[in-house]
Coordinates of C-alpha atoms in Angstrom, one line a residue:
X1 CA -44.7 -12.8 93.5
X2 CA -48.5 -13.8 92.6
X3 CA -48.1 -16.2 90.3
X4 CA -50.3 -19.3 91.4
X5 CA -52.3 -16.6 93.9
X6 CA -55.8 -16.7 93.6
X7 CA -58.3 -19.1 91.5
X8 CA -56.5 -20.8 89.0
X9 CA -58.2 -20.3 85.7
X10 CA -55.9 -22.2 83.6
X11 CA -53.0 -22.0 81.0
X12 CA -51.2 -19.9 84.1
X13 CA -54.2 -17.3 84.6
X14 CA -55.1 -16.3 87.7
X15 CA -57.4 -14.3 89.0
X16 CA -57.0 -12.5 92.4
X17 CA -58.6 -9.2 93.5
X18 CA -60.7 -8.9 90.4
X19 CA -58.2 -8.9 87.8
X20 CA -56.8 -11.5 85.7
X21 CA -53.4 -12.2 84.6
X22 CA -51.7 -14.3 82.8
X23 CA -48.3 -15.6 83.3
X24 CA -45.7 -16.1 81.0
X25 CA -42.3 -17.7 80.7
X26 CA -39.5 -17.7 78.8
X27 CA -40.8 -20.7 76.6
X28 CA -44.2 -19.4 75.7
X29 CA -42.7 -16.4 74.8
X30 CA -40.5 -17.9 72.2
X31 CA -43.1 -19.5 71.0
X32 CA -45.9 -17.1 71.0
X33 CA -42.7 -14.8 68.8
X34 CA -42.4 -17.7 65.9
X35 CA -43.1 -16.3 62.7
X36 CA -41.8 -13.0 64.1
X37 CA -38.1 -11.5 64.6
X38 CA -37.9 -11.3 68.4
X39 CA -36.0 -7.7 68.5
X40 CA -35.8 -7.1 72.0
X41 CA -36.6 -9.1 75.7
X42 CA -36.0 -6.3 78.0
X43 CA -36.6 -7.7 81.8
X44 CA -37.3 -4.8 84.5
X45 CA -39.3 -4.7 88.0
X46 CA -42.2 -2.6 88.9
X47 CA -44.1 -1.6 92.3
X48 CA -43.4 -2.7 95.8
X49 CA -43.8 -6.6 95.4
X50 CA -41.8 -6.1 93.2
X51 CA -43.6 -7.3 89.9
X52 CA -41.2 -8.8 87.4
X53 CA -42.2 -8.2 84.0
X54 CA -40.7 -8.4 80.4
X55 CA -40.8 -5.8 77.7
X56 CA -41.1 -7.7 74.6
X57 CA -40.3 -5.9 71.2
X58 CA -40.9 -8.1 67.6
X59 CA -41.4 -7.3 64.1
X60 CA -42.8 -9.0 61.2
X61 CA -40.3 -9.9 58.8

C-alpha cells in the first residue's frame, strides 16, 4: 500500500516517516536467489494496511 509513498530514493526505496524500505518483486527476488536453491516463497499480510510481504527461505547448495 506504500510503495511509491514518500521520497523516492531509488532502485524502489522509499522513504516515508523516517524509515526506509525497499520494495521488492517477484523478479528481483529470483534474481537476488541465483546461485541459491529458492526453498520456499511464503506470501502473508501483516497490520491494518494491510502490508503484503514474502517470507523467503534459500539455501546454499
Amino acid at each position: 500500500a506504500h510503495f511509491g509513498a514518500g521520497r523516492d530514493l531509488g532502485d524502489n526505496l522509499y522513504e516515508n516517516g523516517g524509515f526506509v524500505v525497499h520494495f521488492f518483486d517477484r523478479q528481483l527476488v529470483d534474481r537476488l536467489a541465483e546461485g541459491f536453491e529458492l526453498e520456499d516463497v511464503t506470501t502473508f499480510e501483516e497490520g491494518d494496511l494491510p502490508r503484503r510481504l514474502w517470507r523467503i527461505t534459500m539455501r546454499r547448495p
